[in-house]
Short mmCIF file of C-alpha atoms in Angstrom, two decimals:
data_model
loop_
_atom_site.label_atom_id
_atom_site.label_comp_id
_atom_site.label_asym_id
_atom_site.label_seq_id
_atom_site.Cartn_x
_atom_site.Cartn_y
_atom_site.Cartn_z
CA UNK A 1 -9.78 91.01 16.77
CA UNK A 2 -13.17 90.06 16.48
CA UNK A 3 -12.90 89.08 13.10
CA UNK A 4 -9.79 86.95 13.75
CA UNK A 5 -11.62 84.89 16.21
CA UNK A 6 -14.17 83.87 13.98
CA UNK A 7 -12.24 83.04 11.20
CA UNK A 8 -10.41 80.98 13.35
CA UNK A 9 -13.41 79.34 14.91
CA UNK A 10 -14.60 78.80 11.41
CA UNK A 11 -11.41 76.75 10.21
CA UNK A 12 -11.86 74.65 13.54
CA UNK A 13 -15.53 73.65 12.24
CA UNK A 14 -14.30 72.66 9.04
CA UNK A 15 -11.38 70.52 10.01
CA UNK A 16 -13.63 69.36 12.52
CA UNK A 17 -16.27 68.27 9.33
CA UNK A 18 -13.41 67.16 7.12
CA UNK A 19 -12.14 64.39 9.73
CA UNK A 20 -15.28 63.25 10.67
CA UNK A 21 -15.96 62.12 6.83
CA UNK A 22 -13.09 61.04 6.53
CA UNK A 23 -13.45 58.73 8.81
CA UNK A 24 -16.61 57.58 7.71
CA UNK A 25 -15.42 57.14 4.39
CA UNK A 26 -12.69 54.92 5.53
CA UNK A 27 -14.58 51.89 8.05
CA UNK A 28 -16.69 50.12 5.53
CA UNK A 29 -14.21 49.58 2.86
CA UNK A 30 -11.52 48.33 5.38
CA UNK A 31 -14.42 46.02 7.01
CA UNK A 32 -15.41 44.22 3.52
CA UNK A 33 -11.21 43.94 2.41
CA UNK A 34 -11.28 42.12 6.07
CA UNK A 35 -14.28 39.89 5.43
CA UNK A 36 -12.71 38.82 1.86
CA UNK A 37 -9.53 38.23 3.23
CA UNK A 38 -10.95 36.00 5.93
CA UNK A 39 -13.00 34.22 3.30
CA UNK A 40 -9.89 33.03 1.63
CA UNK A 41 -7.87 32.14 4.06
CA UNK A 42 -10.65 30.03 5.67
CA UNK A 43 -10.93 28.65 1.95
CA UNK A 44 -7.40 27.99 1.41
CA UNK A 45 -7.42 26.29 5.32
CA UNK A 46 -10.21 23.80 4.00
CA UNK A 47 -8.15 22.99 1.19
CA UNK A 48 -5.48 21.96 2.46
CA UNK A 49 -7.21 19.78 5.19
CA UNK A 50 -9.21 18.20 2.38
CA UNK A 51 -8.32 15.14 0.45
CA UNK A 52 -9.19 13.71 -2.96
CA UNK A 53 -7.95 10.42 -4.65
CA UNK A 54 -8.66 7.42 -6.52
CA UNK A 55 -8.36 4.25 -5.25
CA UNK A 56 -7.03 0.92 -7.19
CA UNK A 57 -11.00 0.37 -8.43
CA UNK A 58 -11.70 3.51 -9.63
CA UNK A 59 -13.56 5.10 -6.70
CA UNK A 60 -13.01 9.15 -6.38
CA UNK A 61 -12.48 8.91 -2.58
CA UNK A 62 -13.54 13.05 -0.91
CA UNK A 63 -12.59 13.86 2.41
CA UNK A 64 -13.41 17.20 3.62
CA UNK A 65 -10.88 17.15 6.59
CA UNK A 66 -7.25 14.27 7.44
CA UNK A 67 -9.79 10.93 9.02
CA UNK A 68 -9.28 10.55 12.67
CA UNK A 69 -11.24 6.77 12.64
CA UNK A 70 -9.93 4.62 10.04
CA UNK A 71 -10.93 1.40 9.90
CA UNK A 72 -8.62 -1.44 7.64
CA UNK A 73 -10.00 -4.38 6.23
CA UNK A 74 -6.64 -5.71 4.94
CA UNK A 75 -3.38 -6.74 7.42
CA UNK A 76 -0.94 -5.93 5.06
CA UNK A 77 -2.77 -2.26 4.35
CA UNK A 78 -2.97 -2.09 8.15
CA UNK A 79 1.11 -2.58 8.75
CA UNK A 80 1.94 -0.05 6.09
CA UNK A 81 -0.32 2.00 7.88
CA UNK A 82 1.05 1.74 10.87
CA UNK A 83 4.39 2.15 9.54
CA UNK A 84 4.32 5.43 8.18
CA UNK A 85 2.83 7.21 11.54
CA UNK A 86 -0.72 6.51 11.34
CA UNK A 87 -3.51 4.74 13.90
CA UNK A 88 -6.57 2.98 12.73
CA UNK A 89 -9.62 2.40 15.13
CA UNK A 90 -10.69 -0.98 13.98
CA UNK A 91 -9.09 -4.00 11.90
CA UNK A 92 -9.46 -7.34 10.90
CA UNK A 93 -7.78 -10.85 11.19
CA UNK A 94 -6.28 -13.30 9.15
CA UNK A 95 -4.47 -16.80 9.12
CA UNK A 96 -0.40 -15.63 9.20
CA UNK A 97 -1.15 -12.04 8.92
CA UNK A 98 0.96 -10.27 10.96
CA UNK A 99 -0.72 -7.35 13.20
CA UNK A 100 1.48 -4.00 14.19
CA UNK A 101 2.18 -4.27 17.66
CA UNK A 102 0.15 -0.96 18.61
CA UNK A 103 -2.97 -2.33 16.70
CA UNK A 104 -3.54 -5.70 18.46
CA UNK A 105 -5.84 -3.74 21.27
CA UNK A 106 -7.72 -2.26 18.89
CA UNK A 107 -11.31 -3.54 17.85
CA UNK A 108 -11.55 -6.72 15.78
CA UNK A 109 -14.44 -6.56 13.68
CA UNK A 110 -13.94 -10.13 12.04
CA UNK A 111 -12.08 -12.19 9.09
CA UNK A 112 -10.54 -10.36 6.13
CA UNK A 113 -13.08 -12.18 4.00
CA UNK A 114 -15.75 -12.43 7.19
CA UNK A 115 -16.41 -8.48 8.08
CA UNK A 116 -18.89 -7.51 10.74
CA UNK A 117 -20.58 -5.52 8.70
CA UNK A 118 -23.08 -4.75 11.79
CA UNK A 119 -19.79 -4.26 14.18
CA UNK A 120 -18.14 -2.02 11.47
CA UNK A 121 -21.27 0.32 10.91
CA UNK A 122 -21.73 0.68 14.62
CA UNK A 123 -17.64 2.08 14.76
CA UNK A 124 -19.01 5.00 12.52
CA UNK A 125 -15.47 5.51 10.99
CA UNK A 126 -14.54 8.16 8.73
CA UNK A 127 -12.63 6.19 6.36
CA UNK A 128 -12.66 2.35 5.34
CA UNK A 129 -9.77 1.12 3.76
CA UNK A 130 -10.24 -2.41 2.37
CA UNK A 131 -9.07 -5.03 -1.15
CA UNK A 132 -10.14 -5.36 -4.36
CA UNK A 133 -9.67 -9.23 -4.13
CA UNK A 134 -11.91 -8.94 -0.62
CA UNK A 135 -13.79 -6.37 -0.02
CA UNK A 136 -15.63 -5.10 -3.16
CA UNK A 137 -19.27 -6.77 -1.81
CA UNK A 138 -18.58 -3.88 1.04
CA UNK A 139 -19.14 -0.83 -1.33
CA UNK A 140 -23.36 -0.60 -1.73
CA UNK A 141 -23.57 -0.89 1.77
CA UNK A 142 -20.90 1.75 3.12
CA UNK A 143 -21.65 4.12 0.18
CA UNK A 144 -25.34 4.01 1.48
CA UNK A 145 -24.03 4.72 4.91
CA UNK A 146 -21.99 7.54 3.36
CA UNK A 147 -18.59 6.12 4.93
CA UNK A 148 -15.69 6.81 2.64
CA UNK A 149 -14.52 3.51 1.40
CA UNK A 150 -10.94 2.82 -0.67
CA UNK A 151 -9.57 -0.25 -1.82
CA UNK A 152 -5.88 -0.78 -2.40
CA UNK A 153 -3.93 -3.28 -4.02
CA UNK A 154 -0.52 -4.09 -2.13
CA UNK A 155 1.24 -6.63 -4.12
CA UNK A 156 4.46 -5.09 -5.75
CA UNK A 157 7.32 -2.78 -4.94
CA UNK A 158 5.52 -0.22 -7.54
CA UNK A 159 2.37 -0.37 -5.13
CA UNK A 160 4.13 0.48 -2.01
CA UNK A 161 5.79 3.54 -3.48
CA UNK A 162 2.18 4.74 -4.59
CA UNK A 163 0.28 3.78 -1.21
CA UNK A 164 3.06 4.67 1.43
CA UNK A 165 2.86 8.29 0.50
CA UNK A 166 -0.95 8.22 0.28
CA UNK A 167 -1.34 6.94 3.50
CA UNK A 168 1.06 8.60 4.89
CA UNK A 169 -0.83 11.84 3.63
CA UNK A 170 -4.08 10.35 5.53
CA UNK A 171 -2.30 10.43 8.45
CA UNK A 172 -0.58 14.18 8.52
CA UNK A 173 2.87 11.96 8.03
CA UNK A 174 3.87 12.06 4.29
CA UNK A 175 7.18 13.38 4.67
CA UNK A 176 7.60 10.20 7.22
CA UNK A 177 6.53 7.78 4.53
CA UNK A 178 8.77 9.17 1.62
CA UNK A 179 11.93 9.23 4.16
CA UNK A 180 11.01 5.25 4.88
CA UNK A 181 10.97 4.61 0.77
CA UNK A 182 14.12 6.24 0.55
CA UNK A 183 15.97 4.25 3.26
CA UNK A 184 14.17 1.18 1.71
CA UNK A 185 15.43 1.58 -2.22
CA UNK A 186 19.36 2.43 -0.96
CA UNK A 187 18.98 -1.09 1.53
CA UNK A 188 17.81 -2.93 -1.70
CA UNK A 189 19.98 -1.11 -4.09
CA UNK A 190 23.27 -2.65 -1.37
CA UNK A 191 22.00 -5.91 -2.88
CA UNK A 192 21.06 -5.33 -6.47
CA UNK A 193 24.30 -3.97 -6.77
CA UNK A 194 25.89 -7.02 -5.81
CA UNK A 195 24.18 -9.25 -8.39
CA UNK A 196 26.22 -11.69 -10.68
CA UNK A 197 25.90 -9.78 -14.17
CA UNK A 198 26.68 -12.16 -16.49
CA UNK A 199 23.92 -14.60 -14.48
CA UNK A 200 20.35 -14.62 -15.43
CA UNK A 201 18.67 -18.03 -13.56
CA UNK A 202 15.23 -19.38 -14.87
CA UNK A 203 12.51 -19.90 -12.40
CA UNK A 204 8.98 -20.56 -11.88
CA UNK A 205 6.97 -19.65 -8.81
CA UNK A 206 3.68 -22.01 -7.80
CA UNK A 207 1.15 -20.87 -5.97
CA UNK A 208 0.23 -24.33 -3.54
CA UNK A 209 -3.24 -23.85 -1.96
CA UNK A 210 -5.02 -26.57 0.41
CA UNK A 211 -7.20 -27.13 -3.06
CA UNK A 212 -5.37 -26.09 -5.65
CA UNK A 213 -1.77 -25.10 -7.54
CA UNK A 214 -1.42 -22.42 -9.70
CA UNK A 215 1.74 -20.75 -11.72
CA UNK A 216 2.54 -16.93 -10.97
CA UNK A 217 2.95 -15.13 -13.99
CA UNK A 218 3.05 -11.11 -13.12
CA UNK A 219 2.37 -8.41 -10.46
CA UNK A 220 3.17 -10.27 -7.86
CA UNK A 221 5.56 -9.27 -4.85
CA UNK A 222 7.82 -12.30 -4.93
CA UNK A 223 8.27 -12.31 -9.27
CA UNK A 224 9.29 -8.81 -8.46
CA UNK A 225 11.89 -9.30 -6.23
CA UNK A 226 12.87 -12.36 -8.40
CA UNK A 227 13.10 -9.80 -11.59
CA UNK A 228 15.52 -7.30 -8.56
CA UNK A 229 18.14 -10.22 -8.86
CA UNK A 230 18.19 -10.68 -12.19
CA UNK A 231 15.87 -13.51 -12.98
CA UNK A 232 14.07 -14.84 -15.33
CA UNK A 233 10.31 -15.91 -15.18
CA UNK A 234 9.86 -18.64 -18.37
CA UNK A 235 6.08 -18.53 -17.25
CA UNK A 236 5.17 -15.19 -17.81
CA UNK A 237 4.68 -16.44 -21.48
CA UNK A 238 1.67 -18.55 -20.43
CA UNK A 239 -1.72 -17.91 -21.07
CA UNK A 240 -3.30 -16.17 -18.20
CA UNK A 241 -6.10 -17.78 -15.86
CA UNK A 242 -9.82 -17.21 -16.23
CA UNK A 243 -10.31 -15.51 -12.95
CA UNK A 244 -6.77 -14.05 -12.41
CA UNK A 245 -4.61 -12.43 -14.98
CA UNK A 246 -1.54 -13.03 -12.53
CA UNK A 247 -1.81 -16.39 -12.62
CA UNK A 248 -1.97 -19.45 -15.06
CA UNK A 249 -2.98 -22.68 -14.60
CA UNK A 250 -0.81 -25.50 -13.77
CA UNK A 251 0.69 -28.51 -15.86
CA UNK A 252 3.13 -30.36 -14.91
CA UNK A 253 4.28 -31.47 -18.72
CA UNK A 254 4.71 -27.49 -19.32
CA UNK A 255 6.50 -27.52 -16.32
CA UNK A 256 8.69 -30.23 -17.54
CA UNK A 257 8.79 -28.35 -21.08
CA UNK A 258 9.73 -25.04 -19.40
CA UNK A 259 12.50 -26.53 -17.27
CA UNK A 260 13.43 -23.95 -14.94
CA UNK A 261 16.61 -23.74 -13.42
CA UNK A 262 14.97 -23.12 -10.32
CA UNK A 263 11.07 -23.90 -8.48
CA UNK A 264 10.05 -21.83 -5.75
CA UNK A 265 6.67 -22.62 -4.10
CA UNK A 266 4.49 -20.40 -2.19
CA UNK A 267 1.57 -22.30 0.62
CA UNK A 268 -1.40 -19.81 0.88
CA UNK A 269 -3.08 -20.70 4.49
CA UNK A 270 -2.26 -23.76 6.71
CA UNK A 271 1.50 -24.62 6.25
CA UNK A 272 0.62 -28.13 6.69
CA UNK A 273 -2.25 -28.47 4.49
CA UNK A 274 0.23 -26.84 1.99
CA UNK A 275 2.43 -29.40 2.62
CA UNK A 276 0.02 -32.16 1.87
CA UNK A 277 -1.32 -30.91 -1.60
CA UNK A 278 2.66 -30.80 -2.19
CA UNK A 279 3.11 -33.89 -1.80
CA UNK A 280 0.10 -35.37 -3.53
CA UNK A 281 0.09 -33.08 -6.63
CA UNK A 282 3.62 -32.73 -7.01
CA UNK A 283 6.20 -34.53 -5.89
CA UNK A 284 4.95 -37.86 -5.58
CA UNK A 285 4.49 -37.70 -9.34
CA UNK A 286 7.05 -39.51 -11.68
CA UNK A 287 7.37 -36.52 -14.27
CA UNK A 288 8.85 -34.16 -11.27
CA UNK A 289 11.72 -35.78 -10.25
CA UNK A 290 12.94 -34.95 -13.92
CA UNK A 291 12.99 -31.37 -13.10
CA UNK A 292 16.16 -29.91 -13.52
CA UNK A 293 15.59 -27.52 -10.12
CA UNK A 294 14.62 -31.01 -8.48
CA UNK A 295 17.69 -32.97 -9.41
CA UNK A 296 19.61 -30.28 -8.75
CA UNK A 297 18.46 -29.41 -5.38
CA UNK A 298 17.08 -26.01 -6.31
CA UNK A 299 13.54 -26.68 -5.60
CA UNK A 300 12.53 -24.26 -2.35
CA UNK A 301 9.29 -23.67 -0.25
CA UNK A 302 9.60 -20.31 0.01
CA UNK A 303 8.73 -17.67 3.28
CA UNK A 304 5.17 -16.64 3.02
CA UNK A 305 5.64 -13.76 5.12
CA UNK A 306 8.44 -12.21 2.71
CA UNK A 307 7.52 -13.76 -0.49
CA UNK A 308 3.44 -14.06 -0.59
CA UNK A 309 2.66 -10.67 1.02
CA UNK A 310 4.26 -7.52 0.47
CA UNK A 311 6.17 -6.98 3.47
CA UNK A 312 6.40 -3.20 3.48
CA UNK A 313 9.21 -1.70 4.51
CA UNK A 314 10.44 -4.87 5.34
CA UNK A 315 11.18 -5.34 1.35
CA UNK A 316 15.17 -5.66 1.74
CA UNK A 317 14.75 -8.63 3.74
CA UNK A 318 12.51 -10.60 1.10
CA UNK A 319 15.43 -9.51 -1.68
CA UNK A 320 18.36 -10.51 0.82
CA UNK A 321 16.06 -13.79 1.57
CA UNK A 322 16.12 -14.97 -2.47
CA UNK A 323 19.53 -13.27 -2.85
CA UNK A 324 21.20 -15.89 -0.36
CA UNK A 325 19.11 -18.82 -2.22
CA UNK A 326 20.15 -18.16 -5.69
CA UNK A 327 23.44 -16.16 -5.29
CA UNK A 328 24.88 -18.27 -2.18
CA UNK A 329 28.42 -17.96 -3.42
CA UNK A 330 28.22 -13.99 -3.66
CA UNK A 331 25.67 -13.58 -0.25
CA UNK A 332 26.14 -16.64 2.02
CA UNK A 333 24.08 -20.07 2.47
CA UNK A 334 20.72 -18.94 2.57
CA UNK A 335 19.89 -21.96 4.03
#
């Protein structure tokens, strides 16, 4: 009996042991699985907030987490923006640029070409979005702030399905912007479609400055929509400008050599100062009244707002605009 007992106490003692290292066996390896596991998904969280791109200059752009304060040099940059979802903290102004509705309140830190550089510092933004054509003086001075600064081109259709996405990725909203471009091609594919197809019109598109007149020859918003319908640019041919490879100079005897069946003109700035340099440089001189497009009443001052600057999402209207000028008999009097 007395035997029994202590046997009995004695396998008692042993399970006792046995659990006991067990369980200290067990703690410590759970514990470090638990730490490694929270290591990567904390890693795998910071990658996904972070962001990484190029801009249209060649900048890597880093972001460690989505920018809350944005701050956009450019109006047209600043609609898109807008457009797909996202906020910005801080803008600029420009002569007929056309500000989102929820951005006039915000701060105006100065001209697109005339940036408070003092103002913008003080905004301490996480993100500056500016141009290439504008802004590229801006780059020493935010890089030495370390402020995050892109620069975007927004001039063709081809640009707006790269930056919509982008920005709408800046802005948690990417699945936004990529709905918008689809709703965009199938309202400019309803008038592509409807396009004469044994008609391909000759054009040329002048750029009419207070100072100067220039020839568009590519990458530009309204030769793209112009190329949509079926057109023909005779000046892409011509040798480009010094200072801008979209662009050639102007002559009036290649003009008259080139003959389009149609001349649209653009007026960068004042409408009226446009107007003027139209007049003086154009048609007040004999050789233009030869023009086939002027004798045939198919010379056209065209809509800045929908042929100058990419109009975003607003793209259908600029192609049902030109549509209605060249095509009246298939879309209406686009008069």
């Amino acid at each position: 009996m007395h035997r029994s007992k202590r046997l009995l106490r004695i396998l008692i003692g042993s399970l006792a042991l046995i659990l006991a290292a067990g369980c200290a066996q067990t703690t410590p390896p759970d514990s470090g699985n638990q730490n490694e596991e929270s290591k990567a998904v904390s890693g795998q969280e910071q990658s996904k907030q972070s962001i990484t791109f190029q801009d249209d200059t060649g900048r890597t752009v880093s972001l460690a987490t989505q920018p809350k304060r944005i701050v956009v040099l450019s109006p047209q940059l600043l609609d898109l923006l807008y457009a797909v979802g996202g906020t910005a903290i801080a803008r600029t102004s420009a002569t007929g640029g056309n500000v989102p509705e929820q951005a006039k309140q915000i701060e105006d830190i100065g001209g697109i070409t005339t940036v408070n550089t003092e103002k913008l510092l003080s905004l301490k933004p996480d993100l500056v979005i500016g141009s290439p054509n504008f802004h590229r003086n801006l780059a020493t001075i935010l890089d030495t702030s370390n402020i995050p600064f892109a620069m975007f081109n927004l001039s063709t259709y081809k640009d707006l399905k790269e930056k919509a996405p982008l920005l709408g990725k800046l802005s948690g909203s990417e699945s936004k912007a990529n709905e918008e471009l689809a709703k965009l091609d199938q309202r400019i594919g309803q008038y592509v479609g409807k396009v004469p197809a044994d008609k391909t019109p000759t054009f040329v598109m002048l750029n009419v400055t207070p100072s100067s007149v220039s020839v568009q020859r590519t990458n530009t918003v309204g030769l793209e929509v112009a190329k949509m319908l079926k057109m023909k640019n005779v000046a892409e041919s011509l040798e480009a400008a010094q200072n801008s490879q979209s662009t050639a100079p102007y002559s009036l005897e290649k003009l008259v050599e080139l003959n389009p069946d149609y001349v649209f003109i653009l007026i960068h700035g004042a409408k009226e100062a446009g107007e003027k340099k139209i007049q003086s440089d154009l048609s007040s001189q004999p050789a233009w009244a030869s023009l086939r497009a002027v004798k045939e009443n198919r010379m056209t001052v065209l809509s800045s707002d929908l042929m100058l600057s990419n109009p975003g999402f607003r793209l259908d209207e600029s192609v049902a605009y030109l549509a209605k000028l060249v095509y009246p008999e298939r879309f209406g009097n686009g008069q």
